[in-house]
Coordinates of C-alpha atoms in Angstrom, one line a residue:
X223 CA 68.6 67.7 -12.3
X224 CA 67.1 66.7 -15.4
X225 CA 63.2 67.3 -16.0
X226 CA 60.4 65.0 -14.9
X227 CA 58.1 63.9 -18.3
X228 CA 54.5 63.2 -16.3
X229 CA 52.1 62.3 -19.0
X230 CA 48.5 63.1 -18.7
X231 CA 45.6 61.0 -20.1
X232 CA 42.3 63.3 -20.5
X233 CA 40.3 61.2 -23.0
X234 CA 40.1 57.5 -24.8
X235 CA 40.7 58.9 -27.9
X236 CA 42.7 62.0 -27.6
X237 CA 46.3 61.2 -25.6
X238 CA 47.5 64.7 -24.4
X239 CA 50.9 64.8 -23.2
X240 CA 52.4 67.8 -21.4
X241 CA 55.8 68.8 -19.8
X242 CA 56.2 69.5 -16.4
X243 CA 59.7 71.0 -14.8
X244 CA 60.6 70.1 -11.2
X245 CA 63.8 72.2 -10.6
X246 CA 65.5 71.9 -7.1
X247 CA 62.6 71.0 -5.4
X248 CA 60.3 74.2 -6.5
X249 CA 56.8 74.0 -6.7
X250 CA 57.0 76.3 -10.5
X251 CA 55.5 74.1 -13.2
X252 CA 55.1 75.4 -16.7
X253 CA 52.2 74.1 -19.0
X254 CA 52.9 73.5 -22.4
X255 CA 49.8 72.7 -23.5
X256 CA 46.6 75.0 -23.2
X257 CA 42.9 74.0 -23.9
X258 CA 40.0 75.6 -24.3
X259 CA 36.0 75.3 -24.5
X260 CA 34.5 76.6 -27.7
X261 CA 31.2 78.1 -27.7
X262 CA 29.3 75.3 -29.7
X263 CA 30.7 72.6 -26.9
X264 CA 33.9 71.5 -29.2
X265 CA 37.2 71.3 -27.9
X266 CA 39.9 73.6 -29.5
X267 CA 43.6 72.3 -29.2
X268 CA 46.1 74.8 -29.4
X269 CA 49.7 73.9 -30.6
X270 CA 51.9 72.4 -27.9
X271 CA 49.4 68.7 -27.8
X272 CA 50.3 65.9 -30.2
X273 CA 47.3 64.0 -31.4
X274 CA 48.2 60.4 -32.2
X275 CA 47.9 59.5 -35.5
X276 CA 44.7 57.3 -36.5
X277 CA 42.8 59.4 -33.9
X278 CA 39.2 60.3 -35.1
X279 CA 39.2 64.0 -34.3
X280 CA 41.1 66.0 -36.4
X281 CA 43.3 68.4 -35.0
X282 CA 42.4 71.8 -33.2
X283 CA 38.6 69.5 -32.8
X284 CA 37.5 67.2 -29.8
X285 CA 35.7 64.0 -30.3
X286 CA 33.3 64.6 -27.0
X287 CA 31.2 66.7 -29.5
X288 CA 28.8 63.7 -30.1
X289 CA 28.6 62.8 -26.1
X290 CA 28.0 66.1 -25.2
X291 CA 25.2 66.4 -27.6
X292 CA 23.6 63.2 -26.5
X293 CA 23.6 64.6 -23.5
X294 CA 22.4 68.2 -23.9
X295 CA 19.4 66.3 -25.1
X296 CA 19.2 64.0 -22.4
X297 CA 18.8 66.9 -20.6
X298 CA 16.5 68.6 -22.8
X299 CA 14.3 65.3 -22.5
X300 CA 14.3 65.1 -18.8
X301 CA 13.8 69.3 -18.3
X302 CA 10.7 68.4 -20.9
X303 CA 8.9 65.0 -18.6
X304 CA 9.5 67.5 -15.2
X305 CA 7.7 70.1 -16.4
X306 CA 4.9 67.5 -17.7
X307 CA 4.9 66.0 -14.3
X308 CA 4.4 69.6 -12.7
X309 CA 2.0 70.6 -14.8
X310 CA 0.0 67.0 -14.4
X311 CA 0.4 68.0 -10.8
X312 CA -1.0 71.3 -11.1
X313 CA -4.0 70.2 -13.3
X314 CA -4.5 67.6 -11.0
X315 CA -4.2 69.9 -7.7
X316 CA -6.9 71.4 -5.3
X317 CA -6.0 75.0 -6.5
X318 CA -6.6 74.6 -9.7
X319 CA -10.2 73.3 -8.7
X320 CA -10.8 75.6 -6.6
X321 CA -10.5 78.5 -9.3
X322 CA -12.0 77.1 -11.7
X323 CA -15.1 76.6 -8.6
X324 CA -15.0 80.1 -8.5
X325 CA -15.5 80.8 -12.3
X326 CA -18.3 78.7 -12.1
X327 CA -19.8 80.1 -9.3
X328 CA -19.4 83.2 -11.5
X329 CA -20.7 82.3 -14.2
X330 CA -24.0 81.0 -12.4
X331 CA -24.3 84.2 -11.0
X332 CA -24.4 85.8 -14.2
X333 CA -26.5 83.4 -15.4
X334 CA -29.3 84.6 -12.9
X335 CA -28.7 88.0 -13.7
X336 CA -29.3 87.1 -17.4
X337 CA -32.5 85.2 -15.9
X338 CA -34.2 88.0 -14.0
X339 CA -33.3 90.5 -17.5
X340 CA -35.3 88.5 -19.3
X341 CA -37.8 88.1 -16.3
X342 CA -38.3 91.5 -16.4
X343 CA -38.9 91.0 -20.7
X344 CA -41.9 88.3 -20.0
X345 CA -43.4 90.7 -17.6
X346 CA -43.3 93.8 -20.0
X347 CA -44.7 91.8 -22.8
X348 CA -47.5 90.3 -20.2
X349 CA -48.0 94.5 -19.6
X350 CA -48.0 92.6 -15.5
X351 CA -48.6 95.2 -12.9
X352 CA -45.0 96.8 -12.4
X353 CA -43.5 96.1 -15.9
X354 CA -44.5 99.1 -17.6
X355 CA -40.9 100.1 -18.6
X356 CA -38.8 97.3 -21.1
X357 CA -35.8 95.6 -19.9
X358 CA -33.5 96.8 -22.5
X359 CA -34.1 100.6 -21.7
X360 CA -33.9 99.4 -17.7
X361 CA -30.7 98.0 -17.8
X362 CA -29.6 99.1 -21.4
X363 CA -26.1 97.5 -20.7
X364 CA -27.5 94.1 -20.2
X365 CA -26.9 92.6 -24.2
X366 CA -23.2 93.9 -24.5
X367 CA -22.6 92.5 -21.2
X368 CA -24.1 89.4 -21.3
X369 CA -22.3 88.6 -24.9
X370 CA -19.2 89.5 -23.6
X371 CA -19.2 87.5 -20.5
X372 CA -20.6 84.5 -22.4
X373 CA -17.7 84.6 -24.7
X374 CA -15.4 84.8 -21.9
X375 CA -16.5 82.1 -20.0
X376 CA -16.5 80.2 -22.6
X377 CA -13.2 80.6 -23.5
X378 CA -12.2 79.8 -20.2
X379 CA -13.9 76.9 -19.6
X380 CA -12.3 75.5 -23.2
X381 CA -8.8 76.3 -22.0
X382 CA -9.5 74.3 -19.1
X383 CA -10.9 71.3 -20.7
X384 CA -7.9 71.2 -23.1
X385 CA -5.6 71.6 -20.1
X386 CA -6.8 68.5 -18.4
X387 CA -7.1 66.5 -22.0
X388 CA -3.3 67.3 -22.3
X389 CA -2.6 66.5 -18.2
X390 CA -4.2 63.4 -18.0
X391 CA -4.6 61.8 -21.5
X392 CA -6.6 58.6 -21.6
X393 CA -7.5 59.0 -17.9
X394 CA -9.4 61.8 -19.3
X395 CA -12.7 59.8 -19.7
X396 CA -12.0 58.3 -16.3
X397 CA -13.6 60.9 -14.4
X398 CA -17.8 61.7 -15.2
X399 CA -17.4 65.3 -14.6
X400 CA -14.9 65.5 -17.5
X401 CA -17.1 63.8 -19.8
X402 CA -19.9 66.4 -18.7
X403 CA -17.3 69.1 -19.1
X404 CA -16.6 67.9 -22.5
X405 CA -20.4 67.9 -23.8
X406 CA -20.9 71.1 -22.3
X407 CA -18.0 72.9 -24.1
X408 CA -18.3 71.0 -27.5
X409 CA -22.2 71.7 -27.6
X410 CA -21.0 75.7 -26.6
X411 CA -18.6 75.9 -29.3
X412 CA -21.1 74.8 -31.8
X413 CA -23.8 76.8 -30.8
X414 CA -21.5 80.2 -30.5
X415 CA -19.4 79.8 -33.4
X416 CA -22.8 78.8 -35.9
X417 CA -21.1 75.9 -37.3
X418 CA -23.6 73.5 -36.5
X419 CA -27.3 73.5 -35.6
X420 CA -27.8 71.3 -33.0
X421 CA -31.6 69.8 -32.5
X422 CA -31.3 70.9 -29.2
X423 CA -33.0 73.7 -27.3
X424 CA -30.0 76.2 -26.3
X425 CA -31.3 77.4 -23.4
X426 CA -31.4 73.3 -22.1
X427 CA -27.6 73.7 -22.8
X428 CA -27.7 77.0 -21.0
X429 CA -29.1 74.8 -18.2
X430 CA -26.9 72.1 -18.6
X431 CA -23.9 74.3 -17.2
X432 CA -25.6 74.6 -13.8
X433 CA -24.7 70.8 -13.7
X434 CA -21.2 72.0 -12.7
X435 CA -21.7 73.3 -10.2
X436 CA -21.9 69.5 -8.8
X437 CA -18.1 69.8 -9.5
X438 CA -18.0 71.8 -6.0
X439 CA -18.4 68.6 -4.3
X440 CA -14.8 67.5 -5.5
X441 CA -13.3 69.9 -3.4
X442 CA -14.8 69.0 -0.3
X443 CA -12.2 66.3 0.4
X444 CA -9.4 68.1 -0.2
X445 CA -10.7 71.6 1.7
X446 CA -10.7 71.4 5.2
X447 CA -13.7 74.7 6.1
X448 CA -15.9 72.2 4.0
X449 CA -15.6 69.4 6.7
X450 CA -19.1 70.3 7.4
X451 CA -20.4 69.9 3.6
X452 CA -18.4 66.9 3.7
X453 CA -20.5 66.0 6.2
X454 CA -23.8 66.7 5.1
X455 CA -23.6 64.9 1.5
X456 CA -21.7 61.8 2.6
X457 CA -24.2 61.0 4.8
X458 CA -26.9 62.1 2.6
X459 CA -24.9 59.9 0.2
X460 CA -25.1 57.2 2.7
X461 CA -29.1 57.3 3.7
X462 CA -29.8 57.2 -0.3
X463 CA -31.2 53.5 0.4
X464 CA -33.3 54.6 2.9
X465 CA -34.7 56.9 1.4
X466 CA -35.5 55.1 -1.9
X467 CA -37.4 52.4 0.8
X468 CA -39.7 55.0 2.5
X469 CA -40.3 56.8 -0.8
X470 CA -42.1 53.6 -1.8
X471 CA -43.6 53.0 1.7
X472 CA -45.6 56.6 1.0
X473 CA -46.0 56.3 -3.0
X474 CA -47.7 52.4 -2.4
X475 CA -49.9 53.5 1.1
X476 CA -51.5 57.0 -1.6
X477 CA -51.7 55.1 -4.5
X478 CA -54.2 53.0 -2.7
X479 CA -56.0 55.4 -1.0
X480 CA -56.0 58.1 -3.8
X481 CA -57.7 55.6 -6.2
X482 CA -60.3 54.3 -3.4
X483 CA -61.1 58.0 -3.1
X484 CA -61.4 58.4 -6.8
X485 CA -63.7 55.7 -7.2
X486 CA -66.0 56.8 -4.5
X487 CA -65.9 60.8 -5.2
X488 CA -66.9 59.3 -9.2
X489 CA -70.1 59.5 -8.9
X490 CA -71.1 62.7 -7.1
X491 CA -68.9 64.4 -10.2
X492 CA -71.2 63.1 -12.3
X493 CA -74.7 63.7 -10.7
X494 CA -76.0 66.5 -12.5
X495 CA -78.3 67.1 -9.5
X496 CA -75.6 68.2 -7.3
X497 CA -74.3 72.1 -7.6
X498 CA -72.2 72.5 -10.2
X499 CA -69.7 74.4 -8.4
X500 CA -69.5 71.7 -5.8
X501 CA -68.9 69.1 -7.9
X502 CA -66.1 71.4 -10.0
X503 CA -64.5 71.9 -6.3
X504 CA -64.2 68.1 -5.5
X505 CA -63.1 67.3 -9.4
X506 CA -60.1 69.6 -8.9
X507 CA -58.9 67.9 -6.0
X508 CA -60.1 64.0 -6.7
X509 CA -61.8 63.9 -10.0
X510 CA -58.6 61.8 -11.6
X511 CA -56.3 59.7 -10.5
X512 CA -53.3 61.8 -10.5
X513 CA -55.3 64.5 -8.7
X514 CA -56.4 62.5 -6.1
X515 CA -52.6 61.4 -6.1
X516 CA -51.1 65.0 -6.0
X517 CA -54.0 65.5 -3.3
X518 CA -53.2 62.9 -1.1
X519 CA -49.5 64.3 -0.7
X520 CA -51.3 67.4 0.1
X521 CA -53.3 66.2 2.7
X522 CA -49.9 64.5 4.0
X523 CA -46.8 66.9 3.7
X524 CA -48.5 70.2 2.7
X525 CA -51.5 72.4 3.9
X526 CA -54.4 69.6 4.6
X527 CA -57.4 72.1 5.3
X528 CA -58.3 72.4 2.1
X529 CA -59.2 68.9 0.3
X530 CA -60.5 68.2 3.4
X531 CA -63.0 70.7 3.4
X532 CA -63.8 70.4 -0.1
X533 CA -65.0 66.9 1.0
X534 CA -67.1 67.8 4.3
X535 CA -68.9 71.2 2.7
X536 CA -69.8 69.4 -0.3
X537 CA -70.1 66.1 0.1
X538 CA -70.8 64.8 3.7
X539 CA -69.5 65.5 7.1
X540 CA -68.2 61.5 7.4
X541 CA -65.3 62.3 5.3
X542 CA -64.1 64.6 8.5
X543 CA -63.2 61.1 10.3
X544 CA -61.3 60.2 7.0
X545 CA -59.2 63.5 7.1
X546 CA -58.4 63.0 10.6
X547 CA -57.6 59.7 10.6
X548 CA -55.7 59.7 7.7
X549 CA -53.2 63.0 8.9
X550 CA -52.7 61.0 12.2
X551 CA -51.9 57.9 10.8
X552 CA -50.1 59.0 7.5
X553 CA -49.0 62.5 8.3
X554 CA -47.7 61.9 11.7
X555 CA -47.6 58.0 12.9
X556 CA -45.5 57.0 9.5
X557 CA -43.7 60.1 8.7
X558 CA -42.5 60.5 12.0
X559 CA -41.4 56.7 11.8
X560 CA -39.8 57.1 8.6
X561 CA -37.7 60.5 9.5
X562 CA -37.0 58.9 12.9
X563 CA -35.1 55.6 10.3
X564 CA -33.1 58.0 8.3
X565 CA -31.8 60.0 10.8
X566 CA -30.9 57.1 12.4
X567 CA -29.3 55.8 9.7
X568 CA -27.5 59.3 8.5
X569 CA -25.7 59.5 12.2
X570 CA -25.2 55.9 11.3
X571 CA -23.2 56.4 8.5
X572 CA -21.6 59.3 9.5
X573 CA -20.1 57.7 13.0
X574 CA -18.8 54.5 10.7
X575 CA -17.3 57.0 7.7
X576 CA -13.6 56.4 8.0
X577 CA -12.9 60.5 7.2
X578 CA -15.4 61.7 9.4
X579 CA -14.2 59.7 12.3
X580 CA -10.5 61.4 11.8
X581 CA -12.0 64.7 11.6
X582 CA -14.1 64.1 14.4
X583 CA -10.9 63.3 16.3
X584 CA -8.5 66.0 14.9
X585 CA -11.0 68.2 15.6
X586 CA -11.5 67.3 19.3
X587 CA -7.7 67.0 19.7
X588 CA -7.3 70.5 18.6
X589 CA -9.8 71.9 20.7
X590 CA -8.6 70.3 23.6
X591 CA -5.3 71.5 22.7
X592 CA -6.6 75.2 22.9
X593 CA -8.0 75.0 26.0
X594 CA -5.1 73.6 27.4
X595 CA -2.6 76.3 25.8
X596 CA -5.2 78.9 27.4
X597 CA -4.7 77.1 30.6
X598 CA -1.1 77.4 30.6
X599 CA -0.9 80.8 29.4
X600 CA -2.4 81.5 32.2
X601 CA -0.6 79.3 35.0
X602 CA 2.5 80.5 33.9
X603 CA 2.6 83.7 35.9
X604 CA 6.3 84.5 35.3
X605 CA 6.7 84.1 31.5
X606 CA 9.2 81.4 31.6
X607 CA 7.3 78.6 29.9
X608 CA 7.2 76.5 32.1
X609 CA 5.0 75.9 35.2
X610 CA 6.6 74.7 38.5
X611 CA 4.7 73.3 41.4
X612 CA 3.6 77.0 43.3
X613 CA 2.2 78.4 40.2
X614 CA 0.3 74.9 39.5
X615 CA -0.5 74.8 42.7
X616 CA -2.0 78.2 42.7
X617 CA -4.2 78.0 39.7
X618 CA -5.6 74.0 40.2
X619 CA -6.9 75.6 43.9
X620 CA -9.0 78.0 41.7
X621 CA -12.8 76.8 42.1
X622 CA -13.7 77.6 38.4
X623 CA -10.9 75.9 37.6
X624 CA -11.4 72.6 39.3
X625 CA -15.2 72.9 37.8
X626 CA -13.9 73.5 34.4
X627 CA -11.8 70.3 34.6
X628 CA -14.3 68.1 36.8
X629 CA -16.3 69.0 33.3
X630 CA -14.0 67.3 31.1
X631 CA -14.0 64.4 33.4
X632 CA -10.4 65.3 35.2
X633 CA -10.8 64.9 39.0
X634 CA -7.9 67.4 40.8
X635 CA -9.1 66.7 44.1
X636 CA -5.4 65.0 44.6
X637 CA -3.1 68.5 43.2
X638 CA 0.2 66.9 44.8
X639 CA -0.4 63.4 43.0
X640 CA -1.8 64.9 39.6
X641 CA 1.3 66.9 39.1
X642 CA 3.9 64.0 39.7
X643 CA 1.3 62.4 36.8
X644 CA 1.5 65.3 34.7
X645 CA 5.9 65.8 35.4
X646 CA 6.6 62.7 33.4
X647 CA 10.3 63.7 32.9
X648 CA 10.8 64.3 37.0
X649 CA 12.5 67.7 36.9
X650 CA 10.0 69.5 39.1
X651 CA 8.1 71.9 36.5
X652 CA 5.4 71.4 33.8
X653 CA 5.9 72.7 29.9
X654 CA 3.0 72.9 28.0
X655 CA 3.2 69.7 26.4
X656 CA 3.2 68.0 29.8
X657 CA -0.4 70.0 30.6
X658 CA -1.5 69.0 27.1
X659 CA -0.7 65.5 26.8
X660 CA -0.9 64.5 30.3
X661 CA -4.7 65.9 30.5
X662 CA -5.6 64.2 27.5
X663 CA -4.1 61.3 29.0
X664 CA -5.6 61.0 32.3
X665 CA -9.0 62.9 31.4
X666 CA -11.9 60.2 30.6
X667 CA -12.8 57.5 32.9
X668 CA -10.1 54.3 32.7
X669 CA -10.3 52.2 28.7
X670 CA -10.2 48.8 28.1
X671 CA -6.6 49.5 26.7
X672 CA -5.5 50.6 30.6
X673 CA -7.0 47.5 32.4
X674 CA -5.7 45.4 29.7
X675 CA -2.0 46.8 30.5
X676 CA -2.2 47.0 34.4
X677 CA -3.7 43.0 34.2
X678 CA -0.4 42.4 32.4
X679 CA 2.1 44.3 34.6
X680 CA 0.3 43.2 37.4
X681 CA 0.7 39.5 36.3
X682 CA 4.3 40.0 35.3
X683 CA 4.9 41.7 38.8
X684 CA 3.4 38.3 40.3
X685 CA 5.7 36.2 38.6
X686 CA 8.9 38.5 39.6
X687 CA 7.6 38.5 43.3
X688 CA 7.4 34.2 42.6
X689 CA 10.9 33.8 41.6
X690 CA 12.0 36.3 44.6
X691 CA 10.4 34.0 47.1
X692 CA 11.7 30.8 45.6
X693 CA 14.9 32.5 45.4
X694 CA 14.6 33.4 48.9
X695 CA 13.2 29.8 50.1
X696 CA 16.4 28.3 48.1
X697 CA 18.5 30.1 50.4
X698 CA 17.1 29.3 53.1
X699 CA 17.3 25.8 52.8
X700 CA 20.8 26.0 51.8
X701 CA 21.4 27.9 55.1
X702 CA 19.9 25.6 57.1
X703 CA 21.8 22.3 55.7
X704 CA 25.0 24.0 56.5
X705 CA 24.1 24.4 60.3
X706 CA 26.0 21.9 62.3
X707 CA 23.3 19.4 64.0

């Protein structure tokens, strides 16, 4: 049998022809031609191919070396944007706040350690009762540490800001707390490294970094513990109007009656013939403006005794019915009106926050979800996971039980009908998300939703029961024409 030529294509440019033999109807073939894959991603031809002639690649040498090339560094380029994008998503991510939270929290601390060291300096230098002993031979680590910790933080805190300036780029300036981040670092380097002298105090930019810790308040959307702080400065957030309104309510009402007070107190600071130490008394509490201001806050948020009594021992007893009338009117009639607005307006703003409404009710679904798991843990007597109709039966006729339940609004009075409710799949037994799911479903007195959807079926069930009984009359009819008269 003569031999069967197959030719074989393997590129556009390169033709590569080989022999195969097909003797008697054996499966033995025998390749002519060999290839093999070079270490620099060329091809090597052995002998046994024929190249055609005009072919670019010279022989023993593959053409694909420019494709595979182009795309080594296709790859190269797309290996290079996903680790950009993980990185962006890493900068960008709740754990890498929540470190660098922790660093700053850190560094606060050691900020107030630094604080009470030199503390402890002002008191040995004012020789105050206590302070007999310098800080430097108390806590003769202190320098060395303080240095090296302020270098380290720094460093830190520079790695980070040039981590987000790669990250995010021209969204950098986006964000306020990066700009603060950046004014805070710059004005470290500058200050550390000596380069610059900056006509600010340093301990102001020593200050400055407790601003960060206003940072902290990023996390609490993205932290669930913090639902609570979330909480407490949203609606703090949200009451900000409020409060700017009765701050000017107070400041307008003791502007007027600090400078009445002034005016009137003028001249018993000024008549020689009074005691001198009485008149020094009442000029320390209303002799200006701003200390008849200061006092009037006094009289109405703080410790009102005193101002008072500087008025009644020294100047007459009238001004007693001033101090009284004023702390019931100002210090309990308004205040208690204004506190009584915000709070209203803080639950106000935290029932109509979209966020706090879906914790609210994740958090309630999860609780009731508990209670129910406990409840089912404990129905199911024989371990199977499921509760059949003795076992339900035998923990629902529990007093404390039917309390329990009565107190989230779920009447059992009814055990036999309440379980059909509950068995929504008919097979006889209860799993635990038929207990969970069908309590929260019939707990609660009926919602507009249910006697919106019974008005409907029940209208729809009219109609059905309509056409029956014209169906029915129909027939009737017919029937009765066909009777022979």
């Amino acid at each position: 049998t003569p031999p069967t030529t197959l030719p074989l294509s393997i590129d556009t440019d390169v033709q590569l022809c080989s022999t195969w033999e097909v003797r008697n109807g054996e499966n033995a073939s025998i390749l002519e031609g060999t290839q093999k894959e070079s270490t620099d991603g060329q091809m090597d031809l052995e002998e046994g191919f024929d190249v055609p002639n005009g072919s670019k690649a010279a022989k023993g040498k593959s053409p694909k070396n420019g494709l595979q090339l182009k795309r080594a560094a296709t790859y190269t380029a797309d290996e290079r944007q996903g680790c950009m994008a993980g990185f962006e998503r890493w900068v960008n991510s709740a754990m890498f706040e929540t470190a660098f939270a922790i660093l700053i929290l850190l560094n606060t601390l050691v900020m107030a350690v630094e604080a009470q060291y030199r503390g402890m300096e002002s008191g040995y230098f004012l020789n105050y009762n206590g302070s007999d002993v310098p800080a430097k031979d108390t806590w003769p680590w202190a320098t060395a540490f303080f240095e090296g910790t302020e270098w380290f933080f720094g460093v830190i805190f520079t790695i980070e800001l040039c981590m987000k300036m790669i990250a995010l780029r021209r969204r950098f300036c986006c964000d306020v707390w990066n700009v603060v981040d950046f004014v805070i670092v710059v004005a470290w380097l500058f200050t550390s490294l000596g380069t610059v002298q900056l006509p600010l105090d340093p301990m102001l930019l020593r200050l400055a970094r407790l601003v960060r810790l206003l940072r902290l308040l990023k996390l609490v959307r993205s932290i669930q513990a913090c639902d609570s702080l979330y909480l407490m400065t949203t609606a703090m957030t949200g009451s900000m109007l409020v409060l700017f309104w009765s701050v000017c309510i107070l400041v307008i009402v003791q502007m007027m009656i600090a400078f009445l007070l002034q005016q009137l107190l003028e001249s018993y600071v000024q008549d020689e013939s009074k005691p001198e130490s009485g008149r020094i008394e009442v000029f320390r509490f209303y002799g200006t403006f701003a200390r008849a201001m200061l006092t009037m806050f006094e009289i109405t948020l703080g410790n009102w005794m005193p101002p008072c009594r500087a008025l009644v021992e020294n100047v007459s007893e009238w001004y007693m019915l001033f101090s009284l009338a004023h702390k019931l009117v100002i210090g309990f009639s308004v205040v208690a009106v204004i506190t009584g607005v915000f709070i209203q307006e803080t639950f106000k703003v935290a029932t109509t926050d979209d966020r706090i409404m879906v914790m609210s009710k994740e958090r309630a679904g999860n609780t009731h979800k508990k209670k129910m798991t406990a409840l089912f843990n404990s129905a199911d007597l024989d371990g199977s996971g499921f509760i059949d109709y003795n076992e339900y039966k035998e923990i629902f006729d529990n007093p404390e039980i039917r309390s329990w339940l009565a107190a989230m609004e779920l009447d059992v009075s009814d055990l036999e009908m309440i379980f059909e409710l509950l068995d929504t799949d008919e097979d006889g037994r209860l799993s635990r998300a038929d207990l969970v799911e069908g309590v929260s479903r019939l707990k609660g007195h009926a919602k507009n939703s249910d006697m919106i959807a019974l008005h409907h079926r029940h209208h729809d069930m009219r109609r059905s029961i309509d056409k029956i009984e014209a169906r029915l009359s129909d027939t009737s009819c017919v029937s009765c024409d066909a009777q022979p008269s």
